[in-house]
Short mmCIF file of C-alpha atoms in Angstrom, two decimals:
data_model
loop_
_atom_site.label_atom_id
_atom_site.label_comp_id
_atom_site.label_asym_id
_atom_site.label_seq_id
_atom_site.Cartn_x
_atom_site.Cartn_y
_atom_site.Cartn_z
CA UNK A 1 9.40 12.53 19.25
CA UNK A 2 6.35 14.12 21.21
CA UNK A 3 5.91 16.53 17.94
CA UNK A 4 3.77 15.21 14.61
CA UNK A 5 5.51 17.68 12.58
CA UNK A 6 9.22 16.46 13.96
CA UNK A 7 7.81 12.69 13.03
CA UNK A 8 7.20 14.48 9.50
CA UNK A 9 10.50 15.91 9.48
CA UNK A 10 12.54 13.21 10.55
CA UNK A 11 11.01 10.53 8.61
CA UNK A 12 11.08 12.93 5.22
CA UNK A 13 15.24 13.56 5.87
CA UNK A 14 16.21 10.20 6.20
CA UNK A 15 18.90 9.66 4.26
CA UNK A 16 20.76 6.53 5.04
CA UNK A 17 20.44 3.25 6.73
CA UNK A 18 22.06 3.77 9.57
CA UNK A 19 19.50 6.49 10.60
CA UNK A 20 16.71 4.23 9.25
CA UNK A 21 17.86 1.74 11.76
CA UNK A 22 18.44 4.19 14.75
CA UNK A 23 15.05 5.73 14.43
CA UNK A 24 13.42 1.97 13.64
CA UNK A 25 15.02 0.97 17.00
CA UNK A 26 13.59 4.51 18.71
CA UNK A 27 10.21 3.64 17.18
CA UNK A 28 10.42 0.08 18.54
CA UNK A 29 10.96 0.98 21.94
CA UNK A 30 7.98 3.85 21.76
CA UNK A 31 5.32 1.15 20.26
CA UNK A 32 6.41 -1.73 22.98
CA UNK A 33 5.49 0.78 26.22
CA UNK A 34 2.61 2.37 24.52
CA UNK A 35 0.90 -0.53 22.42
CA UNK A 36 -0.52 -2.61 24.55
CA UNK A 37 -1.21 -6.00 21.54
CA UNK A 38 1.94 -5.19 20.33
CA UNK A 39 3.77 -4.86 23.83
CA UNK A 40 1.73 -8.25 24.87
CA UNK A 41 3.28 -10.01 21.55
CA UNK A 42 6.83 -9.03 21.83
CA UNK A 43 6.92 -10.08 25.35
CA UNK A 44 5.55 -13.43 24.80
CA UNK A 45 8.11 -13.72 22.26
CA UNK A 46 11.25 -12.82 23.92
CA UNK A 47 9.92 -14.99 26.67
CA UNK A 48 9.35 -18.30 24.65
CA UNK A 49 12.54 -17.71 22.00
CA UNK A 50 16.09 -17.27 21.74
CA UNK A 51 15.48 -13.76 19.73
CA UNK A 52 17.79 -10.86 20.69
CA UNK A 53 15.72 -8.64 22.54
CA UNK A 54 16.66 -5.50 20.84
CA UNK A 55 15.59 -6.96 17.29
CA UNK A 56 11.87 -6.20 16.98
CA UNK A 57 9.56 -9.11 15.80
CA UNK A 58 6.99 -8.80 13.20
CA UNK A 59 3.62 -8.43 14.14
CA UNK A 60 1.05 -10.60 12.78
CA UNK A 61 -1.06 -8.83 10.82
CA UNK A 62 -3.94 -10.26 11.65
CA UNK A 63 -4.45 -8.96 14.93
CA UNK A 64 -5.79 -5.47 13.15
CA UNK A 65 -9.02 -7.41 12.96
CA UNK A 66 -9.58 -8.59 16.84
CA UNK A 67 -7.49 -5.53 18.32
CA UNK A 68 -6.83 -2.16 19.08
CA UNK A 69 -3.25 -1.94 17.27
CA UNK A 70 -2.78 2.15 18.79
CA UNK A 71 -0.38 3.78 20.70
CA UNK A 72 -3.24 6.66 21.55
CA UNK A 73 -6.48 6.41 22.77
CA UNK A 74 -8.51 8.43 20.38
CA UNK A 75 -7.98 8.66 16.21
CA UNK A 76 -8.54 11.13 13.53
CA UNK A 77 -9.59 8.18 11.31
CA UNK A 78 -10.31 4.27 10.75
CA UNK A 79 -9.47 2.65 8.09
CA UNK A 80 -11.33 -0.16 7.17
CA UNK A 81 -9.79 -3.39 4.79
CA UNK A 82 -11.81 -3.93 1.95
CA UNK A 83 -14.28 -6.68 3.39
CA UNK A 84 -14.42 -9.20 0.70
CA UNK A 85 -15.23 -12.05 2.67
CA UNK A 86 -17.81 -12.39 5.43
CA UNK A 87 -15.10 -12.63 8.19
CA UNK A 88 -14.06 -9.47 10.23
CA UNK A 89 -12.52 -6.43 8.80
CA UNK A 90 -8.87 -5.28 9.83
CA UNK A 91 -9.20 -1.45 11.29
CA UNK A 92 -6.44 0.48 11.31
CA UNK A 93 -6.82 3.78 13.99
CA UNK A 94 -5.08 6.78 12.19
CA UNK A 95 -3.68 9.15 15.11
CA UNK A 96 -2.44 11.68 12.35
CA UNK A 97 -3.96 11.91 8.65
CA UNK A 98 -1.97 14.49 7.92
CA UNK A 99 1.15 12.89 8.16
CA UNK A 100 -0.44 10.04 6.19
CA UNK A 101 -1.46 12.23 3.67
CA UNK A 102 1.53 14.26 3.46
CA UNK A 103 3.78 11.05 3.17
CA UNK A 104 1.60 8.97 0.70
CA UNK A 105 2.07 12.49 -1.48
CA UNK A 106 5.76 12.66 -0.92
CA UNK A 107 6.52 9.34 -2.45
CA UNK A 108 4.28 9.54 -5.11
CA UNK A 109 5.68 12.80 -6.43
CA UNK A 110 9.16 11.36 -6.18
CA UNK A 111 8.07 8.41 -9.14
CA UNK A 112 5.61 10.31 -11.52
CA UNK A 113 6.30 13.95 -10.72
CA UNK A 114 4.58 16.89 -9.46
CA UNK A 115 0.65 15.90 -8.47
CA UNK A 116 -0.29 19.65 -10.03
CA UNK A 117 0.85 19.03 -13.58
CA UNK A 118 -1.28 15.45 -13.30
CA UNK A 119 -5.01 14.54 -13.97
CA UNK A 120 -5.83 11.75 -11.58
CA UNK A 121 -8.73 9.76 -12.03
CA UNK A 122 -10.09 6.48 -9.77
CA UNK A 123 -12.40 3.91 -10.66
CA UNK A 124 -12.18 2.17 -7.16
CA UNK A 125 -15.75 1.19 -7.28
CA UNK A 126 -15.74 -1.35 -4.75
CA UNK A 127 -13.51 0.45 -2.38
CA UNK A 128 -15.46 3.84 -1.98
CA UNK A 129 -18.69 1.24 -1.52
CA UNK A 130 -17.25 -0.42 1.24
CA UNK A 131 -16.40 2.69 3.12
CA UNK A 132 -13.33 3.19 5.38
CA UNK A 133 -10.43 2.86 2.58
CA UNK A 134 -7.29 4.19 2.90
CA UNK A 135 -7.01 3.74 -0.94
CA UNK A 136 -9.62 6.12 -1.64
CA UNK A 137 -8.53 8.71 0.87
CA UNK A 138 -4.97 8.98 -0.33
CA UNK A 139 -6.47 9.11 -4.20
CA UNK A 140 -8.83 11.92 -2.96
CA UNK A 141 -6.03 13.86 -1.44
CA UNK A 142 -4.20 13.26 -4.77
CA UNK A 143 -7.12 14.94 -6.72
CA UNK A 144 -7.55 18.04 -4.51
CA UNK A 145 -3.73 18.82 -5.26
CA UNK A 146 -4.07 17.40 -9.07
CA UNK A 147 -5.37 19.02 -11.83
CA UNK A 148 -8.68 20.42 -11.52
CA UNK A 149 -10.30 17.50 -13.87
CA UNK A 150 -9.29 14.94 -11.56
CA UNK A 151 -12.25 13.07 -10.09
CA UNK A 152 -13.73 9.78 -9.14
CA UNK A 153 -15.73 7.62 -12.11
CA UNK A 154 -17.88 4.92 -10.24
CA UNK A 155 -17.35 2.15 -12.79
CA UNK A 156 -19.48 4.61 -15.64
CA UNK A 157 -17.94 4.01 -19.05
CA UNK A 158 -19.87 6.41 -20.44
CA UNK A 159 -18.62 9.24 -18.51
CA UNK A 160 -15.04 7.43 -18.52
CA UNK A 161 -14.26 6.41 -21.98
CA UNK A 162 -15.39 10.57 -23.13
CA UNK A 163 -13.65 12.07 -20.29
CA UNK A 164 -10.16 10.20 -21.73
CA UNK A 165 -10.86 10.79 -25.12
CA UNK A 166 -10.39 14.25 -24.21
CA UNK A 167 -7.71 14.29 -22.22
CA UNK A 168 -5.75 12.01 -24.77
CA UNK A 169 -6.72 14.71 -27.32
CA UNK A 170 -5.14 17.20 -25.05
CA UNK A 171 -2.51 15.04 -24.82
CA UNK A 172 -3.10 15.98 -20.71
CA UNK A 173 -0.84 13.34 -18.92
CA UNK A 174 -2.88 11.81 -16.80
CA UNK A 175 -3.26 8.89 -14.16
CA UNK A 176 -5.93 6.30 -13.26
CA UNK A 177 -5.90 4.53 -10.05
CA UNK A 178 -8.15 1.20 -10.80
CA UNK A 179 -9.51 -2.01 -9.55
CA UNK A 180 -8.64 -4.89 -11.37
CA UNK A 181 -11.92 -5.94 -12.49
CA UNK A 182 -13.04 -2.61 -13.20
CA UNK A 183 -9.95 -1.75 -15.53
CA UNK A 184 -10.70 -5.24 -17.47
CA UNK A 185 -14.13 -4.39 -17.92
CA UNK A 186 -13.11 -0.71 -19.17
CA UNK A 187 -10.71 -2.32 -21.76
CA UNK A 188 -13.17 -4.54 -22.95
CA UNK A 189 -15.70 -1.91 -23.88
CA UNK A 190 -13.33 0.71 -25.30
CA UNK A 191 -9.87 1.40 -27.17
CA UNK A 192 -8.23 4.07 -26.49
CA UNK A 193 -4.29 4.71 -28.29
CA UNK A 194 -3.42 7.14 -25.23
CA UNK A 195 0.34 7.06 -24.32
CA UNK A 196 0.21 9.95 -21.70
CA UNK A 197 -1.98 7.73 -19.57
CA UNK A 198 -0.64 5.94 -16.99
CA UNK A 199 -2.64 3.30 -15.16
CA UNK A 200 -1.88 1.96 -11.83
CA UNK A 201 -4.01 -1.03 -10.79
CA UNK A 202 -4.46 -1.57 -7.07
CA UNK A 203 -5.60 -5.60 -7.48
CA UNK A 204 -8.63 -6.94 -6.41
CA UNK A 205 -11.06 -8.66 -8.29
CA UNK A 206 -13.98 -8.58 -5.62
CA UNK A 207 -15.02 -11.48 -6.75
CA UNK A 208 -16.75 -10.32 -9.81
CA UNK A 209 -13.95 -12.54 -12.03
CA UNK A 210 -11.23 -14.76 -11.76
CA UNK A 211 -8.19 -14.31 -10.48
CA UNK A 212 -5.15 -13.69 -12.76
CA UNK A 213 -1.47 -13.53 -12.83
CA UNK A 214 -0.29 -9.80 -13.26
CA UNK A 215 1.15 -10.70 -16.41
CA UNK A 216 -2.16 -11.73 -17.55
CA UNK A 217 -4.23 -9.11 -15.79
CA UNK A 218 -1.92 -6.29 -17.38
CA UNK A 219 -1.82 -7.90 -20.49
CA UNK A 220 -5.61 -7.79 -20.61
CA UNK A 221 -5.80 -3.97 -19.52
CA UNK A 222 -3.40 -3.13 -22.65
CA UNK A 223 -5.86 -4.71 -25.14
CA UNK A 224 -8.06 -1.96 -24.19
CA UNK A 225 -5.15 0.96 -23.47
CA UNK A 226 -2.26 -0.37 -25.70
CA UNK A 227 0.11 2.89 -25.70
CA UNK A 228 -0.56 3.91 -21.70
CA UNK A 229 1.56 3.16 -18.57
CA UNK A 230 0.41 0.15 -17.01
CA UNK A 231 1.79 -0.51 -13.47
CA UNK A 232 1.09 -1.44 -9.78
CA UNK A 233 0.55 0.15 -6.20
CA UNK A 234 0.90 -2.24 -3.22
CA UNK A 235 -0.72 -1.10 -0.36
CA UNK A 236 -3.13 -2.43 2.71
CA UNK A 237 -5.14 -1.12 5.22
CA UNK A 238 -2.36 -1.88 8.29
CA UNK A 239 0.32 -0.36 6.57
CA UNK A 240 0.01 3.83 5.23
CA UNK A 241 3.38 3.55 2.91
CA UNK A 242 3.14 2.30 -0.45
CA UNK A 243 4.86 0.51 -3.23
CA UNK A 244 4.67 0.78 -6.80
CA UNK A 245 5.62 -1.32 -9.42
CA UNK A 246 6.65 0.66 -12.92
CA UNK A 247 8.93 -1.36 -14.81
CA UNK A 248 9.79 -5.00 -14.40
CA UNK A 249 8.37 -7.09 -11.74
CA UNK A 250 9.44 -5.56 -8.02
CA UNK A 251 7.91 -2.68 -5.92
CA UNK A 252 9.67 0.44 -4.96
CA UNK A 253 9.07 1.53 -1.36
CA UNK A 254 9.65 4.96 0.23
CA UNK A 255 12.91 5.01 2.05
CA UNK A 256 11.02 5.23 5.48
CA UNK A 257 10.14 1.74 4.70
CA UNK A 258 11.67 -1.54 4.53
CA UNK A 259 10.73 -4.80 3.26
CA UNK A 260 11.95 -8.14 4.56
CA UNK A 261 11.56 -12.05 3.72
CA UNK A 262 10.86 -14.27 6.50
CA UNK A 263 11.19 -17.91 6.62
CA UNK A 264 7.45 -19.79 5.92
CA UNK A 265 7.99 -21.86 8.72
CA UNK A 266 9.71 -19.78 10.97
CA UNK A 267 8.69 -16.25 10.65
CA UNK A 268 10.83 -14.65 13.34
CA UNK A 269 13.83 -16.15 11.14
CA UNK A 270 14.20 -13.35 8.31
CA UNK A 271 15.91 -14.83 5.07
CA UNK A 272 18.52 -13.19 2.80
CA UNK A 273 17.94 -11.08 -0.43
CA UNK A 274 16.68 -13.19 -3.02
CA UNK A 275 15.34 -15.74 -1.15
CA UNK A 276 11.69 -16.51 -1.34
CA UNK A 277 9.55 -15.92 1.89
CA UNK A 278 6.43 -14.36 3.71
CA UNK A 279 6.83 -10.06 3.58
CA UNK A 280 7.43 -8.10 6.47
CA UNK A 281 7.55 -4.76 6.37
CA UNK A 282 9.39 -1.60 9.11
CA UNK A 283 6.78 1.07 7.94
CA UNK A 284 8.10 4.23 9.97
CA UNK A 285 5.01 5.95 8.32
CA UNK A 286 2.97 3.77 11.24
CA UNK A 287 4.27 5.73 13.97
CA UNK A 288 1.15 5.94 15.79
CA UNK A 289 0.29 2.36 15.16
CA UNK A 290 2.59 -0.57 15.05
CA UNK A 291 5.58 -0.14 12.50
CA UNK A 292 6.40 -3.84 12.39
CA UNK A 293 3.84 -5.98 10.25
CA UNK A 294 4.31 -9.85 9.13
CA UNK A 295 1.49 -9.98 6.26
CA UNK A 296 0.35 -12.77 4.60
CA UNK A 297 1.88 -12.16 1.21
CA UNK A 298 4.63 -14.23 -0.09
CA UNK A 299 7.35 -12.19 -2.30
CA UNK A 300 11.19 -11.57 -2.81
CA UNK A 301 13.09 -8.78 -1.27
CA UNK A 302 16.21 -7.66 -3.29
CA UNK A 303 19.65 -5.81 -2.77
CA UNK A 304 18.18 -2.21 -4.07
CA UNK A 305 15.31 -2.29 -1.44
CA UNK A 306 12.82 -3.32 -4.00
CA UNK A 307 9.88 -6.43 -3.31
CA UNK A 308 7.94 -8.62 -5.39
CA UNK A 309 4.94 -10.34 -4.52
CA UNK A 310 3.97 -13.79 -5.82
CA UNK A 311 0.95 -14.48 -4.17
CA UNK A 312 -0.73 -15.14 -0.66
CA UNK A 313 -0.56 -17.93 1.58
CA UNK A 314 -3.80 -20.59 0.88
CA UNK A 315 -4.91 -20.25 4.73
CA UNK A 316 -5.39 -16.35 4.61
CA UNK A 317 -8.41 -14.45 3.19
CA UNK A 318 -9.09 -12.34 0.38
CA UNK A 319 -8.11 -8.59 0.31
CA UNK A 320 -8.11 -5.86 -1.79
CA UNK A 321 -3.96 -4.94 -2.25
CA UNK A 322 -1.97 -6.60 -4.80
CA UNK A 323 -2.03 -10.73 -4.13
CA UNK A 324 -1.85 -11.76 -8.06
CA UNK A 325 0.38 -14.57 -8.88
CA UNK A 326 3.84 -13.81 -10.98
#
């Protein structure tokens, strides 16, 4: 796979799992010669556990903040996490943007339709002041291939609550990536009865409130928007696919990526669907990278392919993707 656009190709044809798991094990074999942190880490596991040495361990995800996680020597792009706390940021080195781009667009078209008929909107405050988000360059890319009213509104209800008022008097369907604490401050100050809105909360208080459960957090953004869409992107800085919640209470991947429940105690032991456990992900989007990532978040994987998440584990650190208790 020496071409980007046959990495494009391949990954947007997959159709099954058995070519899921041929090209996972492809991948894995690519990323062990050519990343060196990840190389180092499989190694040492393979060498002090019983694990089969063609079944690829998770990588912990912290090791985006202490090391180059690359299979090239040179990026078109670092992402940045969102740097809520005062300990190092994870940096993610982005060989290929436009395959990030491309796929980020892919799956979003495939749940809410054609980017062209669609206003999109952000109010990512926080994340375009922190610099370096792979939020807020996916939601730009959106905009340039959205409607040509789609823009970014810096946590300004005055130019926010007029610019909807027109578009709900359009009826315009439109879309509004948001920050938690920005979306509960916007429902606060207005109401708006627009049911061609749909809002998709990233998480992330940043501090400015409390945390909530998402039951509580969406409940408070309807006060403000009760008619409109409210659902959920999961997404971080180490891993370019994305999941979004629109009904019920799990995530929907791409199908180039697969979600998995390992054992608290025992991370390299991966649990059965259902069962309750730290999330690991197969991203094949993170090609260039490392496409095997044990986060922090705790969650359910299920039959259908879908994920919850109920929260974060108490040792790790803030971040700006979706950590709110269920």
């Amino acid at each position: 796979m020496n071409s980007k656009v046959t990495i494009l190709d391949r990954l947007s044809a997959l159709s099954s799992d058995d070519a899921f798991a041929m090209m996972a094990s492809e991948i894995f074999h690519f990323q062990r010669e050519n990343n060196e942190p990840f190389g180092k880490f499989v190694n040492e596991v393979y060498r002090s556990s019983s694990m089969d040495l063609d079944s690829p361990p998770f990588l912990p995800i912290e090791l985006f903040k202490n090391a180059r996680v690359s299979c090239y020597p040179t990026e078109e792009a670092t992402f940045k996490s969102s740097g809520t706390t005062a300990d190092l940021r994870s940096e993610h080195h982005v060989a290929d943007l436009g395959l990030y781009e491309a796929l980020a667009t892919r799956h979003f078209e495939a749940l809410y339709g054609p980017l062209r008929d669609l206003v999109v909107l952000s109010l990512l405050p926080s994340y375009v002041e922190n610099g370096g988000s792979s939020l807020v360059f996916m939601v730009d890319r959106f905009m340039r291939k959205a409607d040509p009213g789609s823009q970014f509104v810096l946590h300004q209800p005055e130019i926010l609550y007029p610019l909807l008022s027109e578009l709900q008097q359009s009826k315009q369907p439109t879309v509004l990536f948001g920050v938690s604490y920005a979306l509960l401050d916007a429902a606060e100050q207005f109401y708006l009865d627009f049911p061609a809105l749909t809002i998709i909360e990233t998480g992330g208080m940043k501090g400015r409130r409390i945390e909530l459960t998402r039951d509580a957090l969406h409940a408070g953004i309807r006060r403000g928007f009760p008619t409109s869409n409210i659902h959920s992107e999961y997404g971080m800085t180490e891993l370019l696919s994305q999941g979004y919640m629109q009904h019920g209470k799990s995530f929907t991947p791409p199908f180039w990526m697969r979600a998995f429940a390992t054992d608290i105690s025992d991370p390299l032991n991966v649990l059965d669907h259902g069962k309750r456990g730290l999330l690991a992900f197969v991203d094949l989007a993170n090609y260039h990278s490392c496409s095997f990532i044990q986060t922090q978040d705790i969650g359910t994987v299920y039959p259908d392919r879908t994920f919850s998440v109920d929260g974060r584990l108490d040792t790790s650190d803030l971040r700006g993707c979706n950590l709110l208790y269920t």
